[in-house]
Short mmCIF file of C-alpha atoms in Angstrom, two decimals:
data_model
loop_
_atom_site.label_atom_id
_atom_site.label_comp_id
_atom_site.label_asym_id
_atom_site.label_seq_id
_atom_site.Cartn_x
_atom_site.Cartn_y
_atom_site.Cartn_z
CA MET R 191 -4.74 88.07 7.25
CA GLY R 192 -5.74 86.09 4.17
CA PHE R 193 -2.32 84.44 4.08
CA ASN R 194 -2.71 83.33 7.71
CA VAL R 195 -6.16 81.88 7.03
CA SER R 196 -4.83 79.85 4.12
CA LEU R 197 -1.79 78.82 6.14
CA SER R 198 -4.07 77.50 8.91
CA GLY R 199 -5.93 75.51 6.24
CA ILE R 200 -2.64 74.06 4.98
CA ASN R 201 -1.66 73.11 8.53
CA ALA R 202 -5.06 71.49 9.11
CA ALA R 203 -4.84 69.49 5.89
CA ASN R 204 -1.31 68.44 6.81
CA ALA R 205 -2.52 67.29 10.25
CA ASP R 206 -5.32 65.34 8.59
CA LEU R 207 -2.75 63.67 6.32
CA ASN R 208 -0.58 62.81 9.33
CA VAL R 209 -3.49 61.13 11.12
CA THR R 210 -4.41 59.22 7.98
CA ALA R 211 -0.79 58.18 7.47
CA ASN R 212 -0.63 56.87 11.05
CA ASN R 213 -3.84 54.89 10.52
CA ILE R 214 -2.51 53.34 7.32
CA ALA R 215 0.82 52.51 8.99
CA ASN R 216 -1.08 50.58 11.68
CA VAL R 217 -3.43 48.68 9.40
CA ASN R 218 -1.95 45.38 10.67
CA THR R 219 -1.30 46.40 14.29
CA THR R 220 -3.09 44.07 16.71
CA GLY R 221 -5.74 45.86 18.76
CA PHE R 222 -5.10 49.23 17.08
CA LYS R 223 -7.94 51.75 17.08
CA GLU R 224 -8.07 54.19 14.18
CA SER R 225 -8.04 57.91 14.90
CA ARG R 226 -9.94 60.79 13.35
CA ALA R 227 -8.66 64.35 13.03
CA GLU R 228 -11.23 66.88 14.25
CA PHE R 229 -11.11 70.62 13.51
CA ALA R 230 -12.69 73.88 14.73
CA ASP R 231 -13.00 77.25 13.09
CA MET R 232 -11.38 80.40 14.56
CA PHE R 233 -12.56 83.99 14.95
CA ASN R 234 -10.61 87.03 16.03
CA SER R 235 -12.47 88.70 18.85
CA THR R 236 -12.02 91.77 21.02
CA SER R 237 -13.29 92.78 24.42
CA TYR R 238 -16.32 94.24 22.61
CA GLY R 239 -17.23 90.91 21.09
CA LEU R 240 -17.60 89.94 17.42
CA ALA R 241 -18.88 92.22 14.71
CA ARG R 242 -21.82 90.97 12.65
CA ASN R 243 -19.73 91.14 9.51
CA ALA R 244 -16.61 89.53 11.03
CA VAL R 245 -14.77 87.05 8.81
CA GLY R 246 -13.32 83.85 10.26
CA ALA R 247 -9.63 83.64 11.10
CA GLY R 248 -9.07 80.13 9.78
CA VAL R 249 -9.10 76.66 11.25
CA ARG R 250 -7.31 74.77 13.99
CA GLN R 251 -6.96 71.13 14.93
CA SER R 252 -9.15 70.63 17.99
CA ASN R 253 -8.70 66.91 18.66
CA VAL R 254 -7.41 63.59 17.44
CA ALA R 255 -10.19 61.24 18.53
CA GLN R 256 -9.59 57.51 18.70
CA GLN R 257 -12.52 55.40 17.54
CA PHE R 258 -13.00 52.46 19.91
CA ALA R 259 -15.05 50.28 17.60
CA GLN R 260 -14.91 46.48 17.70
CA GLY R 261 -12.24 45.04 15.42
CA ASN R 262 -12.49 41.76 13.55
CA ILE R 263 -11.49 38.73 15.61
CA ASP R 264 -8.99 36.51 13.79
CA GLN R 265 -8.35 32.92 14.86
CA THR R 266 -4.73 32.03 15.63
CA GLY R 267 -5.01 28.75 17.54
CA ARG R 268 -2.46 29.91 20.14
CA SER R 269 -3.87 29.66 23.66
CA LEU R 270 -2.18 32.83 24.97
CA ASP R 271 -3.56 34.94 22.13
CA LEU R 272 -6.62 36.66 23.59
CA ALA R 273 -9.26 38.94 22.14
CA VAL R 274 -12.01 40.94 23.84
CA GLU R 275 -15.35 40.54 22.10
CA GLY R 276 -17.27 43.54 23.35
CA GLU R 277 -16.26 46.40 25.59
CA GLY R 278 -13.35 46.55 28.00
CA PHE R 279 -9.56 46.51 28.06
CA PHE R 280 -7.02 44.01 29.31
CA THR R 281 -5.60 45.23 32.61
CA LEU R 282 -1.81 45.28 32.74
CA SER R 283 0.85 46.17 35.28
CA MET R 284 3.81 48.03 33.81
CA ASN R 285 6.54 48.66 36.39
CA GLY R 286 3.87 48.90 39.08
CA SER R 287 1.57 51.22 37.13
CA ARG R 288 -1.79 50.18 35.68
CA VAL R 289 -2.14 50.43 31.92
CA TYR R 290 -4.79 49.06 29.57
CA SER R 291 -4.75 47.41 26.17
CA ARG R 292 -6.91 45.75 23.52
CA ALA R 293 -3.95 43.83 22.11
CA GLY R 294 -3.95 40.30 23.49
CA ASN R 295 -0.75 38.93 21.91
CA PHE R 296 0.62 37.65 25.22
CA GLN R 297 3.58 35.43 25.96
CA THR R 298 5.48 34.21 29.03
CA ASP R 299 8.69 35.66 30.39
CA ASN R 300 11.55 33.71 31.97
CA ASN R 301 9.69 33.56 35.30
CA GLY R 302 6.46 32.22 33.82
CA TYR R 303 4.55 35.52 34.03
CA VAL R 304 2.14 36.27 31.18
CA VAL R 305 3.25 39.53 29.59
CA ASN R 306 2.72 41.62 26.47
CA PRO R 307 5.69 42.15 24.09
CA GLN R 308 6.85 45.12 26.20
CA GLY R 309 6.88 43.09 29.43
CA ALA R 310 3.70 44.49 31.05
CA ARG R 311 2.09 41.71 33.13
CA LEU R 312 -1.49 40.58 32.57
CA GLN R 313 -3.67 41.06 35.66
CA VAL R 314 -6.14 38.44 36.94
CA PHE R 315 -8.41 38.00 39.92
CA ALA R 316 -6.76 35.49 42.25
CA PRO R 317 -8.73 32.28 42.98
CA ASN R 318 -9.83 31.32 46.46
CA ALA R 319 -8.43 28.22 48.19
CA ASP R 320 -10.60 25.71 46.32
CA GLY R 321 -10.49 27.55 42.98
CA THR R 322 -14.26 28.01 42.74
CA ARG R 323 -14.43 31.82 43.13
CA PHE R 324 -12.29 34.68 41.92
CA ASP R 325 -13.07 37.54 44.26
CA GLY R 326 -9.52 38.18 45.41
CA ALA R 327 -7.26 41.13 44.70
CA LEU R 328 -5.69 41.64 41.29
CA THR R 329 -2.41 39.83 40.82
CA ASP R 330 0.05 39.00 38.05
CA LEU R 331 -0.84 35.87 36.08
CA GLN R 332 1.95 33.33 36.43
CA LEU R 333 1.76 29.95 34.73
CA LEU R 334 2.65 26.93 36.85
CA THR R 335 5.69 24.99 35.68
CA THR R 336 5.73 22.35 38.42
CA ASP R 337 4.02 18.97 38.30
CA SER R 338 0.47 18.59 39.52
CA PRO R 339 0.54 16.77 42.89
CA PRO R 340 -1.16 13.38 43.14
CA GLN R 341 -4.50 12.86 44.83
CA GLN R 342 -5.08 9.83 47.04
CA THR R 343 -8.07 7.64 46.19
CA SER R 344 -10.84 7.85 48.77
CA ARG R 345 -13.78 6.45 46.85
CA VAL R 346 -14.22 3.67 44.29
CA ASN R 347 -17.50 3.50 42.37
CA SER R 348 -18.48 0.15 40.94
CA THR R 349 -21.81 -0.52 39.23
CA PHE R 350 -22.56 -4.04 38.04
CA THR R 351 -25.29 -6.54 37.24
CA LEU R 352 -25.05 -9.99 38.83
CA PRO R 353 -26.73 -12.97 37.13
CA ALA R 354 -29.93 -14.08 38.88
CA ASN R 355 -29.44 -17.74 37.92
CA ALA R 356 -25.95 -18.10 39.47
CA THR R 357 -25.10 -20.96 41.85
CA ALA R 358 -22.61 -21.10 44.71
CA PRO R 359 -19.01 -21.98 43.72
CA THR R 360 -17.88 -25.55 44.23
CA VAL R 361 -14.58 -24.48 45.83
CA THR R 362 -14.43 -22.80 49.24
CA PRO R 363 -13.11 -20.64 50.77
CA LEU R 364 -12.40 -17.83 48.34
CA ASP R 365 -8.96 -17.93 46.74
CA PRO R 366 -8.32 -15.10 44.25
CA ALA R 367 -5.87 -17.40 42.48
CA ASN R 368 -8.57 -20.03 41.89
CA ALA R 369 -11.35 -18.92 39.52
CA ASN R 370 -13.54 -21.79 40.75
CA SER R 371 -13.82 -20.23 44.20
CA TYR R 372 -15.77 -17.18 43.03
CA ASN R 373 -18.36 -16.37 40.39
CA HIS R 374 -17.16 -13.03 38.99
CA SER R 375 -14.74 -10.17 39.69
CA THR R 376 -14.29 -6.55 38.70
CA GLY R 377 -10.93 -7.42 37.16
CA GLY R 378 -9.04 -4.79 39.14
CA VAL R 379 -9.40 -1.00 39.48
CA THR R 380 -6.27 1.18 39.61
CA VAL R 381 -6.20 3.34 42.75
CA TYR R 382 -3.53 5.74 44.03
CA ASP R 383 -1.85 6.37 47.37
CA SER R 384 -0.78 9.78 48.67
CA LEU R 385 2.48 9.62 46.68
CA GLY R 386 0.68 8.89 43.44
CA VAL R 387 1.81 5.25 43.28
CA SER R 388 -0.79 2.96 41.75
CA HIS R 389 -2.36 -0.06 43.44
CA THR R 390 -5.05 -2.49 42.33
CA GLN R 391 -8.38 -2.82 44.11
CA THR R 392 -10.39 -5.92 43.13
CA SER R 393 -13.86 -7.07 44.17
CA TYR R 394 -14.76 -10.79 43.99
CA PHE R 395 -18.43 -11.85 43.95
CA VAL R 396 -19.43 -15.15 45.52
CA LYS R 397 -23.02 -16.45 45.34
CA THR R 398 -24.32 -17.82 48.65
CA ALA R 399 -26.80 -20.63 49.16
CA ASN R 400 -29.52 -18.09 49.92
CA ALA R 401 -31.67 -16.66 47.18
CA ASN R 402 -30.86 -13.10 46.02
CA GLU R 403 -27.76 -13.02 48.23
CA TRP R 404 -24.08 -12.59 47.38
CA GLU R 405 -20.82 -11.98 49.19
CA VAL R 406 -18.35 -9.40 47.93
CA HIS R 407 -14.69 -9.87 48.94
CA ASN R 408 -12.47 -6.81 48.50
CA TYR R 409 -8.70 -6.96 47.99
CA VAL R 410 -5.96 -4.37 47.50
CA ASP R 411 -2.74 -5.61 45.88
CA GLY R 412 -3.79 -9.15 46.71
CA GLN R 413 -4.42 -8.43 50.42
CA ALA R 414 -7.90 -8.75 51.90
CA ALA R 415 -9.36 -5.33 52.71
CA GLY R 416 -11.85 -6.43 55.34
CA ALA R 417 -14.37 -9.20 55.93
CA PRO R 418 -16.80 -10.18 53.16
CA THR R 419 -19.88 -7.96 52.84
CA LEU R 420 -23.34 -9.31 52.04
CA LEU R 421 -25.12 -7.98 48.99
CA GLN R 422 -28.87 -8.60 49.12
CA PHE R 423 -31.30 -7.92 46.29
CA SER R 424 -35.09 -7.77 46.12
CA ASN R 425 -37.11 -10.22 44.05
CA SER R 426 -37.19 -7.51 41.35
CA GLY R 427 -33.38 -7.27 41.29
CA ALA R 428 -32.87 -3.99 43.17
CA LEU R 429 -30.07 -3.65 45.72
CA LEU R 430 -31.35 -3.81 49.31
CA SER R 431 -28.17 -4.21 51.35
CA PRO R 432 -26.00 -2.42 52.13
CA ALA R 433 -28.78 0.12 52.52
CA ASN R 434 -26.68 3.15 51.60
CA GLY R 435 -24.80 1.28 48.88
CA THR R 436 -21.36 1.88 50.42
CA ILE R 437 -18.79 -0.51 51.87
CA ALA R 438 -15.91 0.76 54.03
CA LEU R 439 -12.70 -1.05 53.16
CA ASP R 440 -10.12 -1.78 55.84
CA PRO R 441 -7.20 0.68 55.85
CA PHE R 442 -4.36 -0.35 53.56
CA THR R 443 -0.76 0.65 54.34
CA PRO R 444 1.33 0.88 51.14
CA SER R 445 4.94 -0.22 51.13
CA THR R 446 5.90 2.97 49.27
CA GLY R 447 6.07 5.11 52.40
CA ALA R 448 2.78 6.79 51.53
CA GLY R 449 0.05 7.41 54.09
CA VAL R 450 -2.62 4.90 54.97
CA LEU R 451 -5.10 4.35 52.16
CA ASN R 452 -8.67 4.63 53.44
CA MET R 453 -11.23 3.87 50.76
CA THR R 454 -14.98 3.40 50.42
CA LEU R 455 -16.52 1.15 47.78
CA ASP R 456 -19.79 2.54 46.40
CA VAL R 457 -22.00 -0.06 44.67
CA THR R 458 -25.11 2.12 44.43
CA GLY R 459 -27.21 1.26 41.39
CA SER R 460 -26.00 -2.32 41.13
CA THR R 461 -28.64 -4.95 40.27
CA GLN R 462 -29.28 -8.69 39.95
CA TYR R 463 -30.84 -9.49 36.58
CA GLY R 464 -30.77 -12.08 33.83
CA GLU R 465 -28.14 -14.69 33.21
CA LYS R 466 -24.92 -12.76 32.55
CA PHE R 467 -22.55 -10.71 34.66
CA ALA R 468 -22.01 -7.12 33.44
CA LEU R 469 -19.63 -4.55 34.88
CA ARG R 470 -21.35 -1.32 33.86
CA ASP R 471 -19.09 1.29 35.42
CA THR R 472 -15.90 1.59 37.46
CA ARG R 473 -14.49 4.93 38.65
CA GLN R 474 -12.24 6.24 41.37
CA ASP R 475 -11.35 9.77 42.50
CA GLY R 476 -7.55 9.54 42.76
CA TYR R 477 -4.79 10.29 40.28
CA ALA R 478 -1.02 10.21 39.95
CA SER R 479 1.17 13.28 39.57
CA GLY R 480 0.85 14.98 36.20
CA LYS R 481 2.83 17.07 33.74
CA LEU R 482 1.51 20.38 32.45
CA THR R 483 0.06 19.74 28.99
CA GLU R 484 -1.75 22.97 28.10
CA ILE R 485 -3.12 26.29 29.24
CA SER R 486 -6.74 27.00 28.37
CA ILE R 487 -8.83 30.12 28.90
CA ALA R 488 -12.63 30.03 29.03
CA ASP R 489 -15.03 32.69 27.68
CA ASP R 490 -15.44 34.05 31.22
CA GLY R 491 -11.68 34.57 31.43
CA VAL R 492 -10.84 31.75 33.85
CA VAL R 493 -7.33 30.47 33.14
CA TYR R 494 -6.86 26.71 33.61
CA ALA R 495 -3.66 24.69 33.77
CA ARG R 496 -4.42 21.21 32.41
CA TYR R 497 -2.25 18.24 33.38
CA SER R 498 -1.62 14.79 31.96
CA ASN R 499 -3.37 13.18 34.95
CA GLY R 500 -6.66 14.91 34.09
CA ASP R 501 -6.35 17.52 36.85
CA ASP R 502 -7.38 21.11 36.07
CA GLN R 503 -6.14 23.95 38.25
CA ALA R 504 -7.66 27.44 38.01
CA LEU R 505 -4.88 30.03 38.04
CA GLY R 506 -7.07 33.13 38.01
CA GLN R 507 -9.67 35.05 36.03
CA VAL R 508 -8.62 37.66 33.50
CA ALA R 509 -9.57 41.16 34.67
CA LEU R 510 -11.16 43.56 32.17
CA THR R 511 -11.49 47.30 32.73
CA ASN R 512 -13.83 49.83 31.15
CA PHE R 513 -14.21 53.61 31.33
CA ASN R 514 -17.09 56.05 31.01
CA ASN R 515 -15.17 57.85 28.25
CA PRO R 516 -12.58 55.63 26.54
CA GLN R 517 -11.75 58.47 24.13
CA GLY R 518 -10.33 60.31 27.13
CA LEU R 519 -7.60 57.70 27.62
CA GLN R 520 -4.04 58.75 26.94
CA ASN R 521 -2.27 56.71 24.27
CA LEU R 522 1.16 55.67 25.54
CA GLY R 523 2.17 53.81 22.40
CA ASN R 524 2.94 50.09 22.22
CA ASN R 525 -0.82 49.40 22.14
CA VAL R 526 -1.44 50.57 25.72
CA TRP R 527 -3.40 53.43 27.27
CA SER R 528 -3.48 55.06 30.68
CA GLU R 529 -6.37 56.66 32.50
CA THR R 530 -6.86 60.42 32.71
CA ASN R 531 -9.40 62.73 34.33
CA ALA R 532 -11.18 62.88 30.98
CA SER R 533 -11.57 59.10 30.79
CA GLY R 534 -13.14 58.77 34.23
CA SER R 535 -12.25 56.23 36.88
CA PRO R 536 -11.56 52.64 35.80
CA ARG R 537 -14.23 49.98 36.43
CA THR R 538 -12.61 46.57 36.69
CA GLY R 539 -14.55 43.31 36.67
CA ALA R 540 -14.86 39.79 35.32
CA PRO R 541 -15.40 39.17 31.60
CA ASP R 542 -18.98 38.70 30.44
CA SER R 543 -20.33 40.70 33.39
CA SER R 544 -21.90 44.14 33.51
CA ASP R 545 -20.89 45.95 30.31
CA LEU R 546 -17.67 43.95 29.84
CA GLY R 547 -17.15 41.64 26.88
CA GLN R 548 -16.13 38.01 26.60
CA ILE R 549 -12.65 36.60 26.22
CA GLN R 550 -11.86 34.70 23.03
CA SER R 551 -8.82 32.46 23.50
CA GLY R 552 -6.75 31.51 20.47
CA SER R 553 -7.75 34.76 18.74
CA LEU R 554 -6.54 38.31 18.23
CA GLU R 555 -8.48 41.50 17.57
CA ALA R 556 -7.43 43.05 14.28
CA SER R 557 -6.85 46.75 13.66
CA THR R 558 -10.02 48.74 13.06
CA VAL R 559 -8.43 50.63 10.15
CA ASP R 560 -10.38 50.33 6.90
CA LEU R 561 -7.70 50.80 4.26
CA THR R 562 -10.15 51.83 1.52
CA GLU R 563 -11.65 54.50 3.75
CA GLN R 564 -8.22 55.82 4.66
CA LEU R 565 -7.18 56.09 1.01
CA VAL R 566 -10.30 58.16 0.32
CA ASN R 567 -9.47 60.36 3.35
CA MET R 568 -5.97 60.80 1.98
CA ILE R 569 -7.32 62.05 -1.35
CA VAL R 570 -9.69 64.48 0.39
CA ALA R 571 -6.92 65.83 2.63
CA GLN R 572 -4.63 66.18 -0.37
CA ARG R 573 -7.26 68.20 -2.24
CA ASN R 574 -7.76 70.41 0.81
CA PHE R 575 -4.02 71.00 0.99
CA GLN R 576 -3.88 71.89 -2.72
CA ALA R 577 -6.88 74.20 -2.44
CA ASN R 578 -5.38 76.13 0.47
CA ALA R 579 -2.03 76.31 -1.32
CA GLN R 580 -3.86 77.70 -4.34
CA MET R 581 -5.45 80.34 -2.09
CA VAL R 582 -1.96 81.42 -1.01
CA SER R 583 -0.93 81.67 -4.67
CA THR R 584 -4.05 83.67 -5.55
CA GLN R 585 -3.57 86.11 -2.67
CA ASP R 586 0.06 86.52 -3.68
CA GLN R 587 -1.03 87.49 -7.17
CA ILE R 588 -3.57 89.97 -5.77
CA THR R 589 -0.96 91.48 -3.49
CA GLN R 590 1.52 91.74 -6.36
CA THR R 591 -1.12 93.46 -8.50
CA ILE R 592 -1.75 96.04 -5.76
CA ILE R 593 1.98 96.67 -5.37
CA ASN R 594 2.31 97.21 -9.12
CA ILE R 595 -0.36 99.96 -9.17
CA ARG R 596 1.29 103.18 -10.30
#
């Protein structure tokens, strides 16, 4: 029996060495979680139970427990490198089956899907129609490769200060080609039709003979966009008319084949002060078509496609999954795990919610293996192996001595 006890000790030490060797081999594996060999003692028992003076029957390996501690987060600068800071796993679809990973070294395949090196697709919550919520079903994340469509201008914001000491022009009526027929102009604001073709909207300001009163003439590509509108200011310079600060421009039909351009000019906040004209702000809400320039991922996991025209489109929100007992997950290799009865049911949600961590874009989670600790474990396991081997040698000598008794 003594030989068997020592042999079980040798096997246990060898198993400990194997676990340590696997940890050391994965010291640079992204998202790797170190394992720990766990052991239990053994007793021979009968139907009558254990005797009070029973000696143990050795040791056995009871478990190889993965330690799901947080690994260091290393910056990479690559937008599709993701790390989970906190609890939770990336949710992946591998040939239709759900698997989970802490390794966020993602890339795109030939169809634009975001995948891990083995081709498992990253799962996200699909956005709603306007991209403001992500409460849809899980879906594969696919990066857009088409251009961003243009948006037609519907509103032009112009904020200015007109000089209080201005006099009416000497030339009438207004002629945009004659600077003596108006006092000031916005200089032209670029607006866009439904095909993304640019046009120029210009406002010309003409002082009337009445105090605190101006006319604004609006043009698009040199064509009048409606009758002049009166701008009236109080004796303290505040805008009184139009009361709501908006001017509806006449519809403009582009020659590009685009739809009719209906725009509103918003002059809210404009004033009449001092002696100089100042154009304080000009904005409009349209844009041309755009090329994809980058993919960015926020801390809450929302994936944005950013385009050269300034448009941002939300493609989805990265889904994280956690378990009541992560140590119960089954390791499938290639940095992925699958659920088991021991792990409990998966709980999938948005990053930075409930007990789920945040997403760090441009980063990867390093292996949790501490090389110094593993080298110490290796020495301890080696000593255990040698000690058990020495026990075998000692028992062999004892047995040989007994055999040699005459």
